[in-house]
Amino acid sequence: MAAPILSKKSVCIVTGATRGLGRSIALSFSKSLPSGSLLILLSRNIGLLNEVVSSIHQRDGIRAVAAAYDQGSRDENTFDSLISHCMGKAEALPDEFEQSILINNAGTLEPIDFMRDLDNTAEMSNYFQINLVGCLALTAKFLQFFKSSVTSPRIRIIVNISSLAAISPMNSWGLYCMAKAARDMMLKVLASEEENIRTLNYAPGPLPTDMLTTASEKTKDLDLKKWFEEQIAQKTLVDCDDSTRKLMAILDKNTFENGSHVDYYDEI
Amino acid sequence: MAAPILSKKSVCIVTGATRGLGRSIALSFSKSLPSGSLLILLSRNIGLLNEVVSSIHQRDGIRAVAAAYDQGSRDENTFDSLISHCMGKAEALPDEFEQSILINNAGTLEPIDFMRDLDNTAEMSNYFQINLVGCLALTAKFLQFFKSSVTSPRIRIIVNISSLAAISPMNSWGLYCMAKAARDMMLKVLASEEENIRTLNYAPGPLPTDMLTTASEKTKDLDLKKWFEEQIAQKTLVDCDDSTRKLMAILDKNTFENGSHVDYYDEI
């Protein structure tokens, strides 16, 4: 049986780490990963990000660095030296670590619209820039930096924060469904292309995040809107830390099929 | 049992209609659709497109108009009045037709690269602009123009030219797989959102088109490249007209599940 993923000395990059699930993953991983591990936290909001880093610094033997990161940036330089910059800031070298982890958590929901109303090309272009192009560029840079070769094999783990929407259509959430389906496929292709890689599409369940508040306020489809309102009213949402625990359990069991889609509610 | 789709007087829009499968669909549909039907053919290459229109004009009772169309355009105006412009050119009104059909055939393959090399954000942005944003904008305009309401129900049929790559990862074809997966999801959402709609993701098989020549020359994964070379050498590719016949048989049988993915090789 494969070793638990989180038992190895790791460098772990988390995007969108200031709030919600990203923050929960950063904090929870910092408590589970062995001494010497490094967390690289990325987000547009460097102020909030530094607070997360401060919390992690209270734990012995775990390093954390933060960097401002706009996944929707159209400036090539955003991605070019980001990882090496963060590694330098932490005075860390790739070979210090047994493995590298990338958690592609950053993502956006709006514009929320029925397909028949999705005709604003600038808005849609921006949506795919953040949710597909930026995610692809960061992932490529991650694979280039933490290269694996025959002489120097190196395990890379990539987690995509997916959604039920990746496999099941949700009315008036067309762009979100399309981007999530594309990102699930991204990790399927990666799993097929690369040696020494583990990739997982994890659907975290409905979380009480800002995105869910937006969903309950702005979803155009009335049935779906009502469903979100009821989840909030009846407090049946999944706590971010609970969802992170499930993700950690999946990674530690380490039996998931490469590139597969696993939901919070799935038996593992 | 539902009536054969191609037996009804239709207005039918085909993107990428100058060559390969798009051209075959335009010509074959013009021979099957009843008198009074109108074909609207779109492509970047208006010269070649006019030749296809001339061939169709030889058939009695079928109208055809052509318009230059760049699906990757970032100019909102590209999509805004395209359909009404074409309808005007044909002196046609929406209510003349029993149904409207949109064949989203236009698409691109390059850049072909392994995921680890996909770090050119401008190229990727352009890729999703053509294959997702433009396709979404045209589809929204189609639904807005051929609106269905309770008082005036109108059948709309949307076919996405999909690929095996939409459901199965292909090494070094990451962008193509992602866009095709997203476009399959697009028609699943549409099927769920709209009344009076039929949507089909049709994977046409390996066709002897320019795209396949590019595939055999530029595919980075050596096993996949070899597969394409063998298909070409052994002449085991699917003829465009054969694939169109299969698509027409699926539409005429009209029992496909809305939003489903049907392959050329599937039993229907």
PDB file of C-alpha atoms in Angstrom, chain B residues 15-255:
ATOM      1  CA  THR B  15     -19.624  27.152 -38.470  1.00  0.00           C
ATOM      2  CA  GLY B  16     -16.343  26.262 -40.160  1.00  0.00           C
ATOM      3  CA  ALA B  17     -18.263  25.303 -43.296  1.00  0.00           C
ATOM      4  CA  THR B  18     -15.517  25.756 -45.895  1.00  0.00           C
ATOM      5  CA  ARG B  19     -13.691  22.486 -45.458  1.00  0.00           C
ATOM      6  CA  GLY B  20     -13.762  19.002 -43.992  1.00  0.00           C
ATOM      7  CA  LEU B  21     -16.711  17.968 -41.872  1.00  0.00           C
ATOM      8  CA  GLY B  22     -18.350  21.426 -41.818  1.00  0.00           C
ATOM      9  CA  ARG B  23     -18.459  21.549 -45.629  1.00  0.00           C
ATOM     10  CA  SER B  24     -19.736  17.976 -45.789  1.00  0.00           C
ATOM     11  CA  ILE B  25     -22.516  18.779 -43.294  1.00  0.00           C
ATOM     12  CA  ALA B  26     -23.540  21.900 -45.232  1.00  0.00           C
ATOM     13  CA  LEU B  27     -23.704  20.060 -48.550  1.00  0.00           C
ATOM     14  CA  SER B  28     -25.356  16.902 -47.184  1.00  0.00           C
ATOM     15  CA  PHE B  29     -27.944  18.794 -45.140  1.00  0.00           C
ATOM     16  CA  SER B  30     -28.834  20.873 -48.220  1.00  0.00           C
ATOM     17  CA  LYS B  31     -29.758  17.629 -49.970  1.00  0.00           C
ATOM     18  CA  SER B  32     -31.871  16.310 -47.084  1.00  0.00           C
ATOM     19  CA  LEU B  33     -33.692  19.323 -45.710  1.00  0.00           C
ATOM     20  CA  PRO B  34     -37.087  20.106 -47.259  1.00  0.00           C
ATOM     21  CA  SER B  35     -37.717  22.909 -49.717  1.00  0.00           C
ATOM     22  CA  GLY B  36     -37.731  26.384 -48.188  1.00  0.00           C
ATOM     23  CA  SER B  37     -34.913  25.583 -45.790  1.00  0.00           C
ATOM     24  CA  LEU B  38     -32.048  28.035 -45.364  1.00  0.00           C
ATOM     25  CA  LEU B  39     -28.395  27.294 -44.711  1.00  0.00           C
ATOM     26  CA  ILE B  40     -26.285  30.000 -43.067  1.00  0.00           C
ATOM     27  CA  LEU B  41     -22.612  29.157 -43.541  1.00  0.00           C
ATOM     28  CA  LEU B  42     -19.919  30.799 -41.457  1.00  0.00           C
ATOM     29  CA  SER B  43     -16.143  30.746 -41.741  1.00  0.00           C
ATOM     30  CA  ARG B  44     -13.102  33.009 -41.737  1.00  0.00           C
ATOM     31  CA  ASN B  45     -12.528  32.241 -45.406  1.00  0.00           C
ATOM     32  CA  ILE B  46     -15.383  33.898 -47.302  1.00  0.00           C
ATOM     33  CA  GLY B  47     -13.910  32.993 -50.710  1.00  0.00           C
ATOM     34  CA  LEU B  48     -14.032  29.249 -50.098  1.00  0.00           C
ATOM     35  CA  LEU B  49     -17.376  29.652 -48.365  1.00  0.00           C
ATOM     36  CA  ASN B  50     -18.934  31.236 -51.442  1.00  0.00           C
ATOM     37  CA  GLU B  51     -17.951  28.162 -53.448  1.00  0.00           C
ATOM     38  CA  VAL B  52     -19.894  25.958 -51.027  1.00  0.00           C
ATOM     39  CA  VAL B  53     -22.863  28.326 -51.280  1.00  0.00           C
ATOM     40  CA  SER B  54     -22.723  28.084 -55.116  1.00  0.00           C
ATOM     41  CA  SER B  55     -22.919  24.288 -54.947  1.00  0.00           C
ATOM     42  CA  ILE B  56     -25.965  24.487 -52.700  1.00  0.00           C
ATOM     43  CA  HIS B  57     -27.684  27.017 -54.962  1.00  0.00           C
ATOM     44  CA  GLN B  58     -27.824  24.369 -57.647  1.00  0.00           C
ATOM     45  CA  ARG B  59     -30.458  22.597 -55.613  1.00  0.00           C
ATOM     46  CA  ASP B  60     -34.043  23.832 -56.038  1.00  0.00           C
ATOM     47  CA  GLY B  61     -35.804  25.373 -53.107  1.00  0.00           C
ATOM     48  CA  ILE B  62     -32.837  25.537 -50.760  1.00  0.00           C
ATOM     49  CA  ARG B  63     -31.393  28.913 -49.925  1.00  0.00           C
ATOM     50  CA  ALA B  64     -27.860  29.462 -48.660  1.00  0.00           C
ATOM     51  CA  VAL B  65     -26.010  32.549 -47.474  1.00  0.00           C
ATOM     52  CA  ALA B  66     -22.431  32.961 -46.335  1.00  0.00           C
ATOM     53  CA  ALA B  67     -20.829  35.378 -43.894  1.00  0.00           C
ATOM     54  CA  ALA B  68     -17.275  35.903 -42.714  1.00  0.00           C
ATOM     55  CA  TYR B  69     -16.954  34.803 -39.108  1.00  0.00           C
ATOM     56  CA  ASP B  70     -13.951  34.797 -36.825  1.00  0.00           C
ATOM     57  CA  GLN B  71     -14.931  32.774 -33.759  1.00  0.00           C
ATOM     58  CA  GLY B  72     -11.842  33.996 -31.908  1.00  0.00           C
ATOM     59  CA  SER B  73     -12.806  37.637 -32.335  1.00  0.00           C
ATOM     60  CA  ARG B  74     -12.622  39.800 -29.205  1.00  0.00           C
ATOM     61  CA  ASP B  75     -14.919  42.362 -30.847  1.00  0.00           C
ATOM     62  CA  GLU B  76     -18.440  42.114 -29.399  1.00  0.00           C
ATOM     63  CA  ASN B  77     -19.897  43.273 -32.721  1.00  0.00           C
ATOM     64  CA  THR B  78     -18.749  40.045 -34.386  1.00  0.00           C
ATOM     65  CA  PHE B  79     -21.587  38.206 -32.707  1.00  0.00           C
ATOM     66  CA  ASP B  80     -24.171  40.930 -32.117  1.00  0.00           C
ATOM     67  CA  SER B  81     -25.906  41.200 -35.466  1.00  0.00           C
ATOM     68  CA  LEU B  82     -24.399  38.247 -37.312  1.00  0.00           C
ATOM     69  CA  ILE B  83     -27.537  36.107 -37.424  1.00  0.00           C
ATOM     70  CA  SER B  84     -29.941  38.955 -38.174  1.00  0.00           C
ATOM     71  CA  HIS B  85     -27.546  40.137 -40.899  1.00  0.00           C
ATOM     72  CA  CYS B  86     -27.583  36.676 -42.509  1.00  0.00           C
ATOM     73  CA  MET B  87     -31.349  36.329 -42.181  1.00  0.00           C
ATOM     74  CA  GLY B  88     -31.733  39.754 -43.820  1.00  0.00           C
ATOM     75  CA  LYS B  89     -29.405  38.768 -46.627  1.00  0.00           C
ATOM     76  CA  ALA B  90     -31.624  35.733 -47.297  1.00  0.00           C
ATOM     77  CA  GLU B  91     -34.783  37.847 -46.861  1.00  0.00           C
ATOM     78  CA  ALA B  92     -35.915  35.284 -44.294  1.00  0.00           C
ATOM     79  CA  LEU B  93     -37.887  35.634 -41.063  1.00  0.00           C
ATOM     80  CA  PRO B  94     -37.580  33.279 -38.053  1.00  0.00           C
ATOM     81  CA  ASP B  95     -41.254  32.301 -38.238  1.00  0.00           C
ATOM     82  CA  GLU B  96     -40.849  30.896 -41.736  1.00  0.00           C
ATOM     83  CA  PHE B  97     -39.132  27.861 -40.274  1.00  0.00           C
ATOM     84  CA  GLU B  98     -40.363  24.906 -38.244  1.00  0.00           C
ATOM     85  CA  GLN B  99     -37.087  24.776 -36.382  1.00  0.00           C
ATOM     86  CA  SER B 100     -33.593  26.226 -36.170  1.00  0.00           C
ATOM     87  CA  ILE B 101     -30.362  24.233 -36.108  1.00  0.00           C
ATOM     88  CA  LEU B 102     -26.883  25.311 -34.998  1.00  0.00           C
ATOM     89  CA  ILE B 103     -23.888  23.112 -35.823  1.00  0.00           C
ATOM     90  CA  ASN B 104     -20.944  24.256 -33.695  1.00  0.00           C
ATOM     91  CA  ASN B 105     -18.246  22.729 -35.857  1.00  0.00           C
ATOM     92  CA  ALA B 106     -15.495  25.399 -35.918  1.00  0.00           C
ATOM     93  CA  GLY B 107     -12.565  24.587 -33.674  1.00  0.00           C
ATOM     94  CA  THR B 108      -8.805  24.473 -33.503  1.00  0.00           C
ATOM     95  CA  LEU B 109      -6.188  21.991 -32.312  1.00  0.00           C
ATOM     96  CA  GLU B 110      -2.968  23.961 -31.765  1.00  0.00           C
ATOM     97  CA  PRO B 111      -1.036  24.618 -29.576  1.00  0.00           C
ATOM     98  CA  ILE B 112      -0.273  20.916 -29.160  1.00  0.00           C
ATOM     99  CA  ASP B 113       1.889  20.476 -26.070  1.00  0.00           C
ATOM    100  CA  PHE B 114       2.365  18.453 -22.947  1.00  0.00           C
ATOM    101  CA  MET B 115       0.766  20.057 -19.893  1.00  0.00           C
ATOM    102  CA  ARG B 116       4.220  20.759 -18.430  1.00  0.00           C
ATOM    103  CA  ASP B 117       4.968  23.004 -21.424  1.00  0.00           C
ATOM    104  CA  LEU B 118       1.645  24.871 -21.502  1.00  0.00           C
ATOM    105  CA  ASP B 119       2.875  28.139 -19.992  1.00  0.00           C
ATOM    106  CA  ASN B 120       2.237  30.617 -22.815  1.00  0.00           C
ATOM    107  CA  THR B 121      -0.765  32.469 -21.391  1.00  0.00           C
ATOM    108  CA  ALA B 122      -1.413  34.498 -24.558  1.00  0.00           C
ATOM    109  CA  GLU B 123      -1.596  31.361 -26.727  1.00  0.00           C
ATOM    110  CA  MET B 124      -3.859  29.558 -24.260  1.00  0.00           C
ATOM    111  CA  SER B 125      -6.098  32.592 -23.903  1.00  0.00           C
ATOM    112  CA  ASN B 126      -6.469  32.708 -27.671  1.00  0.00           C
ATOM    113  CA  TYR B 127      -7.243  28.987 -27.729  1.00  0.00           C
ATOM    114  CA  PHE B 128     -10.133  29.261 -25.276  1.00  0.00           C
ATOM    115  CA  GLN B 129     -11.345  32.440 -27.009  1.00  0.00           C
ATOM    116  CA  ILE B 130     -11.879  30.513 -30.267  1.00  0.00           C
ATOM    117  CA  ASN B 131     -13.020  27.203 -28.847  1.00  0.00           C
ATOM    118  CA  LEU B 132     -15.101  28.290 -25.855  1.00  0.00           C
ATOM    119  CA  VAL B 133     -15.878  32.031 -25.708  1.00  0.00           C
ATOM    120  CA  GLY B 134     -16.784  32.497 -29.384  1.00  0.00           C
ATOM    121  CA  CYS B 135     -18.789  29.280 -29.424  1.00  0.00           C
ATOM    122  CA  LEU B 136     -20.698  30.408 -26.311  1.00  0.00           C
ATOM    123  CA  ALA B 137     -21.383  33.882 -27.726  1.00  0.00           C
ATOM    124  CA  LEU B 138     -22.698  32.544 -31.044  1.00  0.00           C
ATOM    125  CA  THR B 139     -24.859  30.000 -29.207  1.00  0.00           C
ATOM    126  CA  ALA B 140     -26.348  32.708 -26.951  1.00  0.00           C
ATOM    127  CA  LYS B 141     -27.120  34.900 -29.980  1.00  0.00           C
ATOM    128  CA  PHE B 142     -28.702  31.893 -31.715  1.00  0.00           C
ATOM    129  CA  LEU B 143     -30.944  31.246 -28.692  1.00  0.00           C
ATOM    130  CA  GLN B 144     -31.837  34.932 -28.420  1.00  0.00           C
ATOM    131  CA  PHE B 145     -32.718  35.181 -32.108  1.00  0.00           C
ATOM    132  CA  PHE B 146     -34.663  31.921 -32.315  1.00  0.00           C
ATOM    133  CA  LYS B 147     -36.387  32.435 -28.996  1.00  0.00           C
ATOM    134  CA  SER B 148     -38.893  29.928 -27.725  1.00  0.00           C
ATOM    135  CA  SER B 149     -41.775  31.017 -25.519  1.00  0.00           C
ATOM    136  CA  VAL B 150     -44.964  29.459 -24.136  1.00  0.00           C
ATOM    137  CA  THR B 151     -47.054  31.338 -26.705  1.00  0.00           C
ATOM    138  CA  SER B 152     -44.598  30.705 -29.511  1.00  0.00           C
ATOM    139  CA  PRO B 153     -42.734  27.450 -28.856  1.00  0.00           C
ATOM    140  CA  ARG B 154     -39.901  26.902 -31.287  1.00  0.00           C
ATOM    141  CA  ILE B 155     -37.664  23.839 -31.508  1.00  0.00           C
ATOM    142  CA  ARG B 156     -33.938  24.556 -31.461  1.00  0.00           C
ATOM    143  CA  ILE B 157     -31.348  21.867 -32.229  1.00  0.00           C
ATOM    144  CA  ILE B 158     -27.721  22.378 -31.287  1.00  0.00           C
ATOM    145  CA  VAL B 159     -24.987  19.960 -32.326  1.00  0.00           C
ATOM    146  CA  ASN B 160     -21.474  20.275 -30.922  1.00  0.00           C
ATOM    147  CA  ILE B 161     -18.782  18.594 -32.986  1.00  0.00           C
ATOM    148  CA  SER B 162     -17.053  16.814 -30.149  1.00  0.00           C
ATOM    149  CA  SER B 163     -14.277  14.241 -30.031  1.00  0.00           C
ATOM    150  CA  LEU B 164     -13.193  11.117 -28.203  1.00  0.00           C
ATOM    151  CA  ALA B 165     -10.830  13.617 -26.522  1.00  0.00           C
ATOM    152  CA  ALA B 166     -13.825  15.102 -24.650  1.00  0.00           C
ATOM    153  CA  ILE B 167     -14.131  11.974 -22.533  1.00  0.00           C
ATOM    154  CA  SER B 168     -10.737  10.304 -22.806  1.00  0.00           C
ATOM    155  CA  PRO B 169      -7.372  11.987 -22.117  1.00  0.00           C
ATOM    156  CA  MET B 170      -4.923  12.153 -25.041  1.00  0.00           C
ATOM    157  CA  ASN B 171      -1.287  12.844 -24.262  1.00  0.00           C
ATOM    158  CA  SER B 172       0.028  16.237 -25.456  1.00  0.00           C
ATOM    159  CA  TRP B 173      -3.496  17.258 -26.476  1.00  0.00           C
ATOM    160  CA  GLY B 174      -4.366  18.826 -23.127  1.00  0.00           C
ATOM    161  CA  LEU B 175      -5.973  22.039 -24.360  1.00  0.00           C
ATOM    162  CA  TYR B 176      -8.017  20.190 -26.962  1.00  0.00           C
ATOM    163  CA  CYS B 177      -9.243  17.647 -24.376  1.00  0.00           C
ATOM    164  CA  MET B 178     -10.134  20.421 -21.922  1.00  0.00           C
ATOM    165  CA  ALA B 179     -12.031  22.503 -24.474  1.00  0.00           C
ATOM    166  CA  LYS B 180     -13.907  19.475 -25.812  1.00  0.00           C
ATOM    167  CA  ALA B 181     -14.848  18.395 -22.267  1.00  0.00           C
ATOM    168  CA  ALA B 182     -16.070  21.939 -21.544  1.00  0.00           C
ATOM    169  CA  ARG B 183     -18.097  22.028 -24.758  1.00  0.00           C
ATOM    170  CA  ASP B 184     -19.742  18.680 -23.997  1.00  0.00           C
ATOM    171  CA  MET B 185     -20.707  20.122 -20.603  1.00  0.00           C
ATOM    172  CA  MET B 186     -22.031  23.256 -22.329  1.00  0.00           C
ATOM    173  CA  LEU B 187     -24.685  21.223 -24.157  1.00  0.00           C
ATOM    174  CA  LYS B 188     -25.547  19.261 -21.015  1.00  0.00           C
ATOM    175  CA  VAL B 189     -26.259  22.547 -19.198  1.00  0.00           C
ATOM    176  CA  LEU B 190     -28.228  23.877 -22.176  1.00  0.00           C
ATOM    177  CA  ALA B 191     -30.320  20.703 -22.298  1.00  0.00           C
ATOM    178  CA  SER B 192     -31.118  21.207 -18.633  1.00  0.00           C
ATOM    179  CA  GLU B 193     -31.846  24.945 -18.891  1.00  0.00           C
ATOM    180  CA  GLU B 194     -33.960  25.263 -22.025  1.00  0.00           C
ATOM    181  CA  GLU B 195     -37.379  24.088 -23.102  1.00  0.00           C
ATOM    182  CA  ASN B 196     -37.889  23.008 -26.722  1.00  0.00           C
ATOM    183  CA  ILE B 197     -34.290  22.144 -27.288  1.00  0.00           C
ATOM    184  CA  ARG B 198     -32.381  19.087 -28.531  1.00  0.00           C
ATOM    185  CA  THR B 199     -28.628  19.047 -27.941  1.00  0.00           C
ATOM    186  CA  LEU B 200     -26.098  16.477 -29.105  1.00  0.00           C
ATOM    187  CA  ASN B 201     -22.337  16.117 -28.646  1.00  0.00           C
ATOM    188  CA  TYR B 202     -21.234  14.184 -31.720  1.00  0.00           C
ATOM    189  CA  ALA B 203     -17.714  12.701 -31.923  1.00  0.00           C
ATOM    190  CA  PRO B 204     -17.200  12.249 -35.685  1.00  0.00           C
ATOM    191  CA  GLY B 205     -14.314   9.739 -35.637  1.00  0.00           C
ATOM    192  CA  PRO B 206     -10.832  10.362 -37.087  1.00  0.00           C
ATOM    193  CA  LEU B 207     -11.387  12.310 -40.315  1.00  0.00           C
ATOM    194  CA  PRO B 208      -8.899  12.905 -43.156  1.00  0.00           C
ATOM    195  CA  THR B 209      -8.886  16.671 -42.619  1.00  0.00           C
ATOM    196  CA  ASP B 210      -6.196  19.347 -42.361  1.00  0.00           C
ATOM    197  CA  MET B 211      -6.502  19.048 -38.584  1.00  0.00           C
ATOM    198  CA  LEU B 212      -5.516  15.406 -38.789  1.00  0.00           C
ATOM    199  CA  THR B 213      -2.504  16.206 -40.963  1.00  0.00           C
ATOM    200  CA  THR B 214      -1.442  18.727 -38.321  1.00  0.00           C
ATOM    201  CA  ALA B 215      -2.038  16.093 -35.651  1.00  0.00           C
ATOM    202  CA  SER B 216       0.165  13.536 -37.396  1.00  0.00           C
ATOM    203  CA  GLU B 217       2.927  16.098 -37.917  1.00  0.00           C
ATOM    204  CA  LYS B 218       2.928  17.967 -34.642  1.00  0.00           C
ATOM    205  CA  THR B 219       1.649  15.649 -31.907  1.00  0.00           C
ATOM    206  CA  LYS B 220       4.366  15.564 -29.227  1.00  0.00           C
ATOM    207  CA  ASP B 221       3.394  12.238 -27.713  1.00  0.00           C
ATOM    208  CA  LEU B 222       5.177   9.681 -29.893  1.00  0.00           C
ATOM    209  CA  ASP B 223       2.646   6.848 -29.452  1.00  0.00           C
ATOM    210  CA  LEU B 224      -0.266   9.101 -30.398  1.00  0.00           C
ATOM    211  CA  LYS B 225       1.698  10.596 -33.313  1.00  0.00           C
ATOM    212  CA  LYS B 226       2.432   7.081 -34.576  1.00  0.00           C
ATOM    213  CA  TRP B 227      -1.249   6.164 -34.281  1.00  0.00           C
ATOM    214  CA  PHE B 228      -2.216   9.108 -36.506  1.00  0.00           C
ATOM    215  CA  GLU B 229       0.510   8.272 -39.020  1.00  0.00           C
ATOM    216  CA  GLU B 230      -0.720   4.671 -39.195  1.00  0.00           C
ATOM    217  CA  GLN B 231      -4.336   5.723 -39.663  1.00  0.00           C
ATOM    218  CA  ILE B 232      -3.275   7.882 -42.587  1.00  0.00           C
ATOM    219  CA  ALA B 233      -0.970   5.228 -44.106  1.00  0.00           C
ATOM    220  CA  GLN B 234      -3.509   2.419 -43.745  1.00  0.00           C
ATOM    221  CA  LYS B 235      -6.378   4.627 -44.966  1.00  0.00           C
ATOM    222  CA  THR B 236      -8.504   3.649 -41.960  1.00  0.00           C
ATOM    223  CA  LEU B 237      -9.777   7.169 -41.406  1.00  0.00           C
ATOM    224  CA  VAL B 238     -13.483   7.928 -41.543  1.00  0.00           C
ATOM    225  CA  ASP B 239     -14.621   9.730 -44.675  1.00  0.00           C
ATOM    226  CA  CYS B 240     -16.233  13.088 -43.858  1.00  0.00           C
ATOM    227  CA  ASP B 241     -19.372  12.224 -45.828  1.00  0.00           C
ATOM    228  CA  ASP B 242     -19.688   8.879 -44.002  1.00  0.00           C
ATOM    229  CA  SER B 243     -19.426  10.660 -40.672  1.00  0.00           C
ATOM    230  CA  THR B 244     -22.021  13.205 -41.795  1.00  0.00           C
ATOM    231  CA  ARG B 245     -24.336  10.339 -42.799  1.00  0.00           C
ATOM    232  CA  LYS B 246     -23.983   8.902 -39.299  1.00  0.00           C
ATOM    233  CA  LEU B 247     -24.774  12.309 -37.761  1.00  0.00           C
ATOM    234  CA  MET B 248     -27.839  12.586 -40.000  1.00  0.00           C
ATOM    235  CA  ALA B 249     -28.950   9.070 -39.015  1.00  0.00           C
ATOM    236  CA  ILE B 250     -28.669  10.033 -35.318  1.00  0.00           C
ATOM    237  CA  LEU B 251     -30.666  13.226 -35.905  1.00  0.00           C
ATOM    238  CA  ASP B 252     -33.277  11.430 -37.939  1.00  0.00           C
ATOM    239  CA  LYS B 253     -33.701   8.593 -35.465  1.00  0.00           C
ATOM    240  CA  ASN B 254     -34.049  11.383 -32.896  1.00  0.00           C
ATOM    241  CA  THR B 255     -33.843   9.161 -29.832  1.00  0.00           C
TER     242      THR B 255
END
